[in-house]
Structures are given as C-alpha cells and as structure tokens.
Coordinates of C-alpha atoms and ligand atoms in Angstrom, one line a residue:
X1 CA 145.7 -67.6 -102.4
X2 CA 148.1 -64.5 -103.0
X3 CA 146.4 -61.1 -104.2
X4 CA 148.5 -58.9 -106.2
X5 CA 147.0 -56.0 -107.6
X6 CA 148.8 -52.9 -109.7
X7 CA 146.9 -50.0 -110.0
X8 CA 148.1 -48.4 -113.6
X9 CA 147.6 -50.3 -116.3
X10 CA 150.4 -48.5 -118.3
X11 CA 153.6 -50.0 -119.5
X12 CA 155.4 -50.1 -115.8
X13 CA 151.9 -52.3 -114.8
X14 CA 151.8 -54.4 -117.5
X15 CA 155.3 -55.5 -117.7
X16 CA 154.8 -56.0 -113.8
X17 CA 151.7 -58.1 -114.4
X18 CA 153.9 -59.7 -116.8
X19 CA 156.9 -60.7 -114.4
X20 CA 154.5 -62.2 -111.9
X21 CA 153.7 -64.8 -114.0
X22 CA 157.2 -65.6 -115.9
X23 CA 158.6 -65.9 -112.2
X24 CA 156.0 -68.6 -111.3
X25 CA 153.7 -66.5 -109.4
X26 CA 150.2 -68.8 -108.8
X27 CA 148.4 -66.3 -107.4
X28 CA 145.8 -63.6 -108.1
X29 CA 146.8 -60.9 -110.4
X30 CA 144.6 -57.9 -110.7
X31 CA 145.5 -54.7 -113.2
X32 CA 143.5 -51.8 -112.5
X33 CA 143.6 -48.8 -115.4
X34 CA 141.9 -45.9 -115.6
X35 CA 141.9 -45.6 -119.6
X36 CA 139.9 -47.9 -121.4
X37 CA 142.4 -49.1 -123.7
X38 CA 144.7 -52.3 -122.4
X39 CA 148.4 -51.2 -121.8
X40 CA 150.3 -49.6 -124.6
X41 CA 153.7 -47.9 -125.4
X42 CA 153.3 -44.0 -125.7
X43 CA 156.6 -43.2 -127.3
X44 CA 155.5 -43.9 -130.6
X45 CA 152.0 -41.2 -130.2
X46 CA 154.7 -38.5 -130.4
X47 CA 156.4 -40.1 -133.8
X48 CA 155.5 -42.8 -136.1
X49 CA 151.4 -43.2 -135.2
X50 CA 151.1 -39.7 -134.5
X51 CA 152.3 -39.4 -138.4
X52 CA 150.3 -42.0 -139.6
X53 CA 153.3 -44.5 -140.2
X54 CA 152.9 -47.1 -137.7
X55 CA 149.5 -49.0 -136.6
X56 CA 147.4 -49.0 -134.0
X57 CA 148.0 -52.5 -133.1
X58 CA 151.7 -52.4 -132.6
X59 CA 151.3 -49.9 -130.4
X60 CA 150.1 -52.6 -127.6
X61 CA 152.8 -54.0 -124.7
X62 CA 150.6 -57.5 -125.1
X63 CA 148.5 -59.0 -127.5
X64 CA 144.3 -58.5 -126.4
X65 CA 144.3 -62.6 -125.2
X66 CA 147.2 -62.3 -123.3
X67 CA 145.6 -61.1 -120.3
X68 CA 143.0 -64.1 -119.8
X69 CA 145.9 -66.3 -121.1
X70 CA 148.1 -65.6 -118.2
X71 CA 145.4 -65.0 -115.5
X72 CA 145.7 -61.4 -115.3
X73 CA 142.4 -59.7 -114.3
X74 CA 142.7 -56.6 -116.3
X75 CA 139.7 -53.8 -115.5
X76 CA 140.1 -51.3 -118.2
X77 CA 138.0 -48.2 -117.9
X78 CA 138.0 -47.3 -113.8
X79 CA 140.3 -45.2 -112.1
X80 CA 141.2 -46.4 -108.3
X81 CA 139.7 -43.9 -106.0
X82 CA 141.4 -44.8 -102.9
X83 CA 143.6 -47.2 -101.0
X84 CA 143.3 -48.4 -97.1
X85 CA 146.4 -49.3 -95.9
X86 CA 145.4 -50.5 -92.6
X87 CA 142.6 -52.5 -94.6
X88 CA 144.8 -53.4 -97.5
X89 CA 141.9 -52.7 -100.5
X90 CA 141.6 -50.0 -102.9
X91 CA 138.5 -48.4 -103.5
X92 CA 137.3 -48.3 -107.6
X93 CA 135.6 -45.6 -109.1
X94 CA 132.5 -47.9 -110.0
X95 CA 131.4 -48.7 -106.3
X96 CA 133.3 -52.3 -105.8
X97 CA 136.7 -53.0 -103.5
X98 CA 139.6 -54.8 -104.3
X99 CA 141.3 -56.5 -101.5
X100 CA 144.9 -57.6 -101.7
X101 CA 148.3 -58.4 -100.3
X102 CA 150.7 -56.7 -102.4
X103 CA 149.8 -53.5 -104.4
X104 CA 152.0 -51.4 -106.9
X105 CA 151.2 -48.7 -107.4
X106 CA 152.0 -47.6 -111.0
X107 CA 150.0 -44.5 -111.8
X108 CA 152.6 -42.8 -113.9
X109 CA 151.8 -39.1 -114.5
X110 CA 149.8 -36.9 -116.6
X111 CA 150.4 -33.6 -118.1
X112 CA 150.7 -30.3 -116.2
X113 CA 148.1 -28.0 -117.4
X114 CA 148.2 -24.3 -118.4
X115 CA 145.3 -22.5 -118.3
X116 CA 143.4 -22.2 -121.6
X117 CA 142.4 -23.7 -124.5
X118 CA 145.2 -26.4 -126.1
X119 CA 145.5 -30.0 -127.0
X120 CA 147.4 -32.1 -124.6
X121 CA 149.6 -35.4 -125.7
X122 CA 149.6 -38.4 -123.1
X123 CA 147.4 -41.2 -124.5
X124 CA 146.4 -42.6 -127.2
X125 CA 143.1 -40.9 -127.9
X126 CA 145.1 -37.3 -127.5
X127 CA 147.0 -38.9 -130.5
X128 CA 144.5 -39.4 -132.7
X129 CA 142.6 -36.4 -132.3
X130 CA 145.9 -34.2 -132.8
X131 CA 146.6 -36.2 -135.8
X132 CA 142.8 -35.5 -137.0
X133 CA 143.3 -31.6 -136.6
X134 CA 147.3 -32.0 -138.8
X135 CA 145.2 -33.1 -142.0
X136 CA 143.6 -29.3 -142.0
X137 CA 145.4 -27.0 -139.2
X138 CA 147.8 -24.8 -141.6
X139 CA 149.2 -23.3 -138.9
X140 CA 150.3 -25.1 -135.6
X141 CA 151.3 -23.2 -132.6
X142 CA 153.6 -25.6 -129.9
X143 CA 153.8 -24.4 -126.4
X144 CA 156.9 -26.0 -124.9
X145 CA 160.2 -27.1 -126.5
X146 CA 160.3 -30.1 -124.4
X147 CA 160.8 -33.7 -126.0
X148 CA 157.1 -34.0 -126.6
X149 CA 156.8 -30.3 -127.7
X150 CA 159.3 -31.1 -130.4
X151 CA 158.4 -34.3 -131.5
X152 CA 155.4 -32.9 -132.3
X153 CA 156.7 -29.7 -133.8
X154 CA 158.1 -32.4 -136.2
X155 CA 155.2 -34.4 -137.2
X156 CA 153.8 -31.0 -138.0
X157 CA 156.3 -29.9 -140.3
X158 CA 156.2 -33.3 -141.7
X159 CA 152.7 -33.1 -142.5
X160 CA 153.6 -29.6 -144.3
X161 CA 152.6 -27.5 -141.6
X162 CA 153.8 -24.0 -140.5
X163 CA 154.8 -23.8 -137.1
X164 CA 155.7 -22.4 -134.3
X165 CA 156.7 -23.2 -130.7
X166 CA 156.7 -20.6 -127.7
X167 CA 159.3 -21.7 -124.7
X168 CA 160.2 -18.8 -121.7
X169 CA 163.7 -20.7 -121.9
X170 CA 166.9 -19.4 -123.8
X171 CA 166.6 -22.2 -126.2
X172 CA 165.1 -26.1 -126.8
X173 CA 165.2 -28.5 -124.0
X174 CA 167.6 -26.0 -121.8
X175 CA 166.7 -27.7 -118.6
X176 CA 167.1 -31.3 -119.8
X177 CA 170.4 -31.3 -121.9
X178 CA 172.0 -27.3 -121.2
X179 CA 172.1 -24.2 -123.7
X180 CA 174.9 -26.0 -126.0
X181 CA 172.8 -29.4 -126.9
X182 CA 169.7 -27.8 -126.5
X183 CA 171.1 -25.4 -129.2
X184 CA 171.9 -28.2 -131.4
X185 CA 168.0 -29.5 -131.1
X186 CA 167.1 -25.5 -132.0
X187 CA 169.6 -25.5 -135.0
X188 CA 167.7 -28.7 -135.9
X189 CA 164.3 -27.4 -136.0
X190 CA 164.6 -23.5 -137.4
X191 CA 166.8 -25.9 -140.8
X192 CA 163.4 -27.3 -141.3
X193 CA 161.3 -24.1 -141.1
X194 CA 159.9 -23.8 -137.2
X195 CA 159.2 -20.8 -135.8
X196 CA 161.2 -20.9 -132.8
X197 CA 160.4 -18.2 -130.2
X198 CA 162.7 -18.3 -127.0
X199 CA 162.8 -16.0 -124.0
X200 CA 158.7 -15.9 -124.1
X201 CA 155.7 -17.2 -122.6
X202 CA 152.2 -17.8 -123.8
X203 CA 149.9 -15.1 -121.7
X204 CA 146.9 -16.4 -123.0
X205 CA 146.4 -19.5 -124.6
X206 CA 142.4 -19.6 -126.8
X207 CA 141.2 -22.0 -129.6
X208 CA 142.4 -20.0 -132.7
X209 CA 145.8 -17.8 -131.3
X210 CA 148.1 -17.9 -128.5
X211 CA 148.9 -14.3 -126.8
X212 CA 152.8 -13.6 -125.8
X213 CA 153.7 -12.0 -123.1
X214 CA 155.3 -9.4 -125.9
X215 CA 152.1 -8.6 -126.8
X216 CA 152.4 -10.5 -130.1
X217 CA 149.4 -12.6 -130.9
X218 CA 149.8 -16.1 -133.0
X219 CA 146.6 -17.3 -134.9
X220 CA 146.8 -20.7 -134.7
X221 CA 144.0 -23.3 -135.9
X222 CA 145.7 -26.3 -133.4
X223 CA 147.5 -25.2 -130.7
X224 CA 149.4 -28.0 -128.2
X225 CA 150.7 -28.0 -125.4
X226 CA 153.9 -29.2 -123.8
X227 CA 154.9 -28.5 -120.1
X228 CA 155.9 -31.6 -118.8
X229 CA 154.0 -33.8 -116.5
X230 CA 152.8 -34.3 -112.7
X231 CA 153.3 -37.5 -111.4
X232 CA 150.0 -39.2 -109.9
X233 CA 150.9 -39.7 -106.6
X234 CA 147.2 -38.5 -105.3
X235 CA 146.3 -42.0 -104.0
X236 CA 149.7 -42.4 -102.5
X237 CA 149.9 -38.7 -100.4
X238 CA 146.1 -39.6 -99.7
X239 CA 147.0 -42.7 -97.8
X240 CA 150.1 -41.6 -96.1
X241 CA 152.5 -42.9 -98.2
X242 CA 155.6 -40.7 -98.1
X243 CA 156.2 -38.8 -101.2
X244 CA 158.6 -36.3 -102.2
X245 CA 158.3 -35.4 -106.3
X246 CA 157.3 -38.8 -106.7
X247 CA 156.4 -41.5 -104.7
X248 CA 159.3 -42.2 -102.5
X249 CA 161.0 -46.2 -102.4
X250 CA 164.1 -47.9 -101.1
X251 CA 166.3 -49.4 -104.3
X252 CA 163.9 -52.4 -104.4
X253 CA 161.2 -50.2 -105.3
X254 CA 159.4 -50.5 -101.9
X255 CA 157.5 -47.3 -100.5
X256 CA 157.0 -46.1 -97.0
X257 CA 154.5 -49.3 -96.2
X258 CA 155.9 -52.8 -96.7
X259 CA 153.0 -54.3 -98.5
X260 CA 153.3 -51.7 -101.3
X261 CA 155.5 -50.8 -104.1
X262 CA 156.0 -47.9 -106.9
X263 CA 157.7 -48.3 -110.2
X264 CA 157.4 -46.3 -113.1
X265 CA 157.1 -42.8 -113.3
X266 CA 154.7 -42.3 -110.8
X267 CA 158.0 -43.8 -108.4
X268 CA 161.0 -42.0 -106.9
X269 CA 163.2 -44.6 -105.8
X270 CA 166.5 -44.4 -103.6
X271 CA 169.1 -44.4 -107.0
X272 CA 172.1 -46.2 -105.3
X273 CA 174.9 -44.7 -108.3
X274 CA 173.7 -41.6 -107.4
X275 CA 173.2 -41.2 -104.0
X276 CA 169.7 -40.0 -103.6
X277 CA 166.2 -40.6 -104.5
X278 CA 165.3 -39.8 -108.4
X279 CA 162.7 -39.8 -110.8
X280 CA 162.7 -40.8 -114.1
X281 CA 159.8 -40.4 -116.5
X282 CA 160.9 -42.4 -119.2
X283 CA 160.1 -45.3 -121.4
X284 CA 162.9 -47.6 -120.6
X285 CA 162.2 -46.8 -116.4
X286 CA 158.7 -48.6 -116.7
X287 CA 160.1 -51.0 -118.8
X288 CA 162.8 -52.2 -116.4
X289 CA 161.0 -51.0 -113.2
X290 CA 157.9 -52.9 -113.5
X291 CA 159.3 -56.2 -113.9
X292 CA 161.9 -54.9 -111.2
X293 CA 158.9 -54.1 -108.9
X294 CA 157.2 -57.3 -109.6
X295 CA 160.5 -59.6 -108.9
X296 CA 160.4 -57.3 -105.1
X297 CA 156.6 -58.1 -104.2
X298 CA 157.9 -61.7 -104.4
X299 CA 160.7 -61.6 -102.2
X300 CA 163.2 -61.5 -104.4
X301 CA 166.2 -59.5 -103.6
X302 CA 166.1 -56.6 -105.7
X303 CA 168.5 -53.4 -106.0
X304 CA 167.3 -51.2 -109.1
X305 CA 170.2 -49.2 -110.6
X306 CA 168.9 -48.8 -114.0
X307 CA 171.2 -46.0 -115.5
X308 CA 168.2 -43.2 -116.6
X309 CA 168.2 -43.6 -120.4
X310 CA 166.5 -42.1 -123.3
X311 CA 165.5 -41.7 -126.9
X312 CA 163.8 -39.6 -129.2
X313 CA 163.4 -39.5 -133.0
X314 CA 162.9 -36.1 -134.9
X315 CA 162.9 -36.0 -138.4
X316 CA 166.1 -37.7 -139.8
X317 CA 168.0 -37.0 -135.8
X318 CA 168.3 -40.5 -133.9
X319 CA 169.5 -39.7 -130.2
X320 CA 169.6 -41.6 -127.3
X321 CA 170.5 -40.0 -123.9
X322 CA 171.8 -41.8 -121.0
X323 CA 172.6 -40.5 -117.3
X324 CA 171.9 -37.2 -115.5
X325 CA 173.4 -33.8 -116.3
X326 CA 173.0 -32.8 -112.4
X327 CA 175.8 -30.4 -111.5
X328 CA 177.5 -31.1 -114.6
X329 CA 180.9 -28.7 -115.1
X330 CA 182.3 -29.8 -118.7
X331 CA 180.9 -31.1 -121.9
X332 CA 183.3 -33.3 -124.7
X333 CA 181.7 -33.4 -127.9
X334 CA 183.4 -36.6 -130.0
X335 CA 182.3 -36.9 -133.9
X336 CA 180.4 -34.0 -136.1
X337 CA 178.2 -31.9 -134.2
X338 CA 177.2 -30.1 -137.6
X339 CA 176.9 -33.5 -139.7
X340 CA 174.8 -34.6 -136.2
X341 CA 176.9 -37.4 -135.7
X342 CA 178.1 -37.1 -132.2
X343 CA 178.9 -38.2 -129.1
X344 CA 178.1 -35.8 -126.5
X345 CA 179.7 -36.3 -122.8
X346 CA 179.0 -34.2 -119.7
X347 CA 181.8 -34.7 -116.9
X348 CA 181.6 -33.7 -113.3
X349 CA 184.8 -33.5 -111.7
X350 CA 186.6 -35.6 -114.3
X351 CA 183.4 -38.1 -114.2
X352 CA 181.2 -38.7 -116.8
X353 CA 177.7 -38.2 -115.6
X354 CA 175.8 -38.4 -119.0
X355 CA 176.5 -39.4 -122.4
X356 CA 173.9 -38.4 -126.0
X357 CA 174.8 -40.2 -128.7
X358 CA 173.1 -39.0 -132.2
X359 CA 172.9 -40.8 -135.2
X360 CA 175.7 -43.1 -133.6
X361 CA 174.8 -46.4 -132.7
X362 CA 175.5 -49.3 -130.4
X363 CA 177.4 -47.4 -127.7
X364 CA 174.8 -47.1 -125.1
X365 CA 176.3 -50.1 -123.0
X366 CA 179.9 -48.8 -123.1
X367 CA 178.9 -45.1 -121.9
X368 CA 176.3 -46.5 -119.4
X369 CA 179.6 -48.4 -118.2
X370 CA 181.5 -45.3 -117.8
X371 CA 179.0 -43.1 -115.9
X372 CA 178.5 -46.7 -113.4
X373 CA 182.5 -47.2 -113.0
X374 CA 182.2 -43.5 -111.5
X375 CA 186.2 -43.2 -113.0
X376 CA 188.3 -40.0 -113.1
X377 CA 189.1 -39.9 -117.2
X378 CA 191.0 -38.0 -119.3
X379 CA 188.6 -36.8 -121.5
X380 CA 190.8 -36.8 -124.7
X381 CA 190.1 -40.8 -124.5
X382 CA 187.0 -40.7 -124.8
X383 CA 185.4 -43.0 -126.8
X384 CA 183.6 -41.7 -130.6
X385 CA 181.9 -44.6 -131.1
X386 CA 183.6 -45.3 -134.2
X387 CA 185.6 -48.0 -135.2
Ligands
FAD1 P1 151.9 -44.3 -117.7 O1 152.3 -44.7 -119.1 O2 151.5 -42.9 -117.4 O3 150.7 -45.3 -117.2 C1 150.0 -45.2 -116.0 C2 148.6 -45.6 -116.2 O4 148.0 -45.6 -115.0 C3 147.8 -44.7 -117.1 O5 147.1 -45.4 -118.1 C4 146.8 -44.0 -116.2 O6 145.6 -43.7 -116.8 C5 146.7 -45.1 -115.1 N1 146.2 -44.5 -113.8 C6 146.6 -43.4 -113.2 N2 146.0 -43.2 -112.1 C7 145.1 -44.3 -111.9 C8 144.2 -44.7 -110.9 N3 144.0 -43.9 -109.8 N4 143.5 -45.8 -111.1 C9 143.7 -46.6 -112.2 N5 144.6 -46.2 -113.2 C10 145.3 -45.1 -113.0 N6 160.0 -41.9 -123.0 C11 161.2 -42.2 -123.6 O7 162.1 -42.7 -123.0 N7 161.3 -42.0 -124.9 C12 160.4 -41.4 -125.7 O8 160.6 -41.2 -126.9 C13 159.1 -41.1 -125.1 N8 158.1 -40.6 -125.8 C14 156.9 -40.3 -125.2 C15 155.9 -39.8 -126.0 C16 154.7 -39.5 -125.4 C17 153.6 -38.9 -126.3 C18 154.5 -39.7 -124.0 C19 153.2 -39.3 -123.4 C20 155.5 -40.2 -123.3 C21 156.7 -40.5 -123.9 N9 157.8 -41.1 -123.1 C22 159.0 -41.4 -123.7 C23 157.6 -41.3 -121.7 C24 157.1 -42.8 -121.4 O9 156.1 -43.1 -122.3 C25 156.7 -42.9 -119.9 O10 157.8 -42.7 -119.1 C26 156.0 -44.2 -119.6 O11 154.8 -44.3 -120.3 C27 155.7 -44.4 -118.2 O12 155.0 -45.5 -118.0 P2 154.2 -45.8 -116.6 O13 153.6 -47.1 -116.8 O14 155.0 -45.5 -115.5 O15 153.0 -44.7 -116.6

C-alpha cells in the first residue's frame, strides 16, 4: 500500500492530508507536526482570538475526529529531524522512522529573531500568552510595522493600551505595499493614537524598555516583536534538496527529487504568470497549495498559478491585497483614499501587477483577472468597484 507522509502539520499539510482522501487516495496518510496542537488557521491569532472575540475552537482547519475519521495518522508534538532521500524515511525527534513514497514537505516558516528579550507571534500558544500580558501591560512597545506588527499594534489599542511601534523604514509596510499605501496604513494607526517611530531601529531590545538607536529609551511592560519570518527549509538544504529563499519546485509543486513535494510557505515554486520562482507566505498559498500539492503526489496534472492574495483586518480597515508590486512604475488610486474606500492599482508598463482593495468588496476576481490577462490598459478605465 501507498505511504504518503507531510511533514508540517499546518494549514498547507492539513488541507493536503485533506485532498488525498477527497481524490480517492486508499493509501497511507501520515501528518507529522511539530506543535502539539492539530492544524489550525493563524490569521485569526493576530485579530479576533488575539482580542478575545473569537474561540479557540474555530480556530481549527478540521474538527479533532476528523483525522481517525479519514485515516490520517496525525503525530502532533514531534518535530522531523531528518529525511533520507536515497532511503525515502524521515527521521522523528522521538527515536522512530517513518518510511514513505511521497513526502511533502510543508514546514512553513517561523519568525526571524532579533536578539533580546520580546514576545514573538506564530502559534497559537504565542497568542495567548500576548493576550495574557494586554489585560495589565499599559504600555506596549511593537517592533516592526509589518502586517503582524500592526495587527497587533491594533489589538493593543483596542484593549486601551498605549503604544508604540519602532520600524528603521520611512513608514508602515514600505517594502510590501510602497511609501504611498504604506502611508495610508500609518495615517491609520497615528488617528487611533500609536506612537509611530520611522527611520529607527531598536539597539537593544530587554523585558521592561526597548533602546533606539537615537539613544531614546521606551519603557515598555510587553514588548513584541515583528520582523518577518524564515522559511524552514532546514530538512530540505540538509538533504540536498535545492533551495533558493524557499524550497525550490516546478509549477506542480515538485522539488529537486521526484518523490517529494513543497507547498505552503516553506515552498518557492516556478510562478508561470510571473516568470520566475516566488514565495508567498500567506494564508490563501497554503490553502490552495496544499490541496494543489496533494492532487501532484497523485499524478495528477497540476500547474499552480494561484495569483498571491492577501487580507488583513485592523480596526474598522478591511483590505485585501492581490498580485506583486515587483518593479512596479505607477499607482491609480480609484474611490476615497481619505474615507478608506479604495481601490488601489500598481501598473508596470501599462500592466496591472497588483491591485488593494479597502473596505470595497467582491472585486478580487475581476482584478485577479486583470493582473492574469497581462493587458496594456488605459488606466482611466479602471474599474472602482462600484456599481
Ligand atoms: P505553517 O502555518 O507555518 O505550518 C507549518 C507547520 O509545520 C508548523 O506547525 C510547524 O511547527 C511545523 N513544522 C515545521 N518544521 C517541522 C518539522 N521539522 N517537523 C514537523 N513539523 C514541522 N496570511 C494572510 O494571508 N492573511 C492574514 O491575515 C494572515 N495573518 C497571520 C497572522 C499570524 C499571527 C501569522 C503567524 C500568520 C498570518 N498569515 C496571514 C500567514 C499565514 O498564516 C501563513 O502563510 C500560513 O500559516 C502558512 O501555512 P503553512 O501550512 O505553509 O505553514
């Protein structure tokens, strides 16, 4: 019988494990994940749970019997240590061996550390303890005005908090969406009373302050941090897998050794609209890559072209973000930028690479369409999404 085993038991993994069985595979299915909770969504630690406003149960990609329902050996708690190519097993933390004849690998990626004290915001335990330390922390300092650094910045101010949040760039999310969107997330923030501080760093990050590299110390009783995140590609590079800033594919997901695939944001598959391998560490990548990955390991013909795509939610802002700003050399606002009701489109050459929309809804599909036709437009056409 057919052995497929995913290492990450995360939401790529679990929708994987998932696919197996809804396209009729009868074989072995083994989930290995190194956390001991059972695969979960981690959008929401950043926003509803991590306010207190959504439970701990929805938070869940399956329900706890659905694993032994569907014949999916799920080993919580036990991190894969190694993998034998030549062998085909993977070594586990607690001493055994899993053979198999497929493997994903979907590791994702964990935080990228600063030296220091700090709390860090990946799973769902750092979720809870930073919503422990919001009932009592007055003051909150935020290192990092990245999606998770301001998401959190929110919940704080939510929760009544003062606070602040250090980034060395000119202003919020700079190298995500540019100065003038990322300016529009600033604007955001400082109207509900953050201390934004741009053009610094933190020089020395301790329990109780954060030092600038002005001189200027915060106090601070919870300081987090925000950096971004290193994909875990160790078991990958280890094994010889090629890997460039993630674990490198073709379009149907499959890495540098035919018997093993990568999805989610651990992967860096061949993007065919664009031309060139990219990595995407976002919610809707593991959602769609998984089951993409899965539907490969079974022979399926598979080309993965998911258009990167994103949301966030901060305080009474709704956005979703679609495409790649890459080389970008005009943006076409369409809508209210002050009311923060827009459309925001960034053109390359008369092409619309990427497309925001905030707190306007049900146009995703028609801008994802525009970035995949690749079409010259005139941008006075384009669309504002309302009726
Ligand atoms: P992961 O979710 O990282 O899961 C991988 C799993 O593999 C982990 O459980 C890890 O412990 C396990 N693992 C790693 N190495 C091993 C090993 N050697 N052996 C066994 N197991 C291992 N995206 C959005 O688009 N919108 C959002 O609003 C949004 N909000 C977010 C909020 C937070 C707080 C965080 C942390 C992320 C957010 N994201 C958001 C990003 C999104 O959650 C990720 O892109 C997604 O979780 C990636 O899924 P994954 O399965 O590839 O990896």
């Amino acid at each position: 019988m057919a052995r497929y085993v995913i290492v990450g038991a995360g939401l790529a993994g679990a929708k994987a494990a998932q696919t197996l069985r809804e396209e009729g595979f009868d074989g072995e299915v083994v989930l290995i994940g190194a956390e001991d909770e059972r695969p979960y969504e981690r959008p929401p630690l950043s926003k509803g749970y991590l306010q207190g406003r959504s439970e701990r149960e929805a938070i869940f990609v399956h329900e706890s019997g659905w694993y032994a329902d569907h014949a999916v050996e799920l080993h919580t708690g036990v991190a894969a240590t190694r993998l034998d190519l030549a062998e085909r097993v993977v070594a586990l933390a607690d001493g055994t061996v899993q053979p198999y004849d497929r493997l994903l690998l979907a590791t994702g990626a964990t935080p990228r550390r600063l030296p220091g004290a700090g709390l860090y915001l990946r799973t769902v335990a750092d979720s809870e303890a930073i919503r422990e330390r919001l009932t009592t922390a007055e003051r909150v300092v935020v290192i990092g005005a990245s999606w998770i650094g301001l998401e959190t910045a929110a919940a704080a101010r939510q929760a009544g908090r003062a606070v602040t949040v250090v980034e060395p760039e000119p202003t919020a999310l700079h190298r995500a969406l540019g100065r003038e969107l990322g300016d529009v997330f600033a604007r955001l923030h400082r109207s509900k009373g953050v201390d934004l501080r741009f053009g610094v760093s933190a020089a020395e990050i301790g329990e109780n302050a954060v030092l600038l590299d002005t001189g200027e110390r915060l106090e601070a009783d919870l300081v987090v941090v925000g950096v971004g995140v290193v994909p875990e590609t160790g078991l990958a590079r280890e094994a010889g897998l090629d890997v460039g800033r993630g674990v490198l594919t073709d379009a149907a997901l499959r890495t540098s050794h035919p018997d093993v695939h990568a999805a989610g944001d651990v992967a860096e598959p061949f993007h065919p609209l664009y031309g060139r391998p990219l990595r995407v560490e976002h919610w809707a990548n593991a959602l769609h890559g998984g089951p993409a990955a899965a539907r490969s390991m079974l022979g399926m013909d598979v080309t993965y072209d998911l258009v990167p795509y994103f949301f966030t939610d901060q305080y009474e802002l709704g956005m979703e973000f679609s495409g790649d700003v890459a080389g970008h050399d005009q943006v076409v606002y369409r809508g209210s930028v002050d009311d923060l009701e827009f459309i925001a489109y960034w053109l390359r050459g008369g092409r619309v690479v990427a497309g925001m929309n905030v707190n306007v809804w049900d146009v995703v599909d028609d801008i994802q369409e525009l970035i995949r036709s690749g079409r010259v437009i005139d941008p006075t056409t384009l669309p504002s999404g309302r009726s």
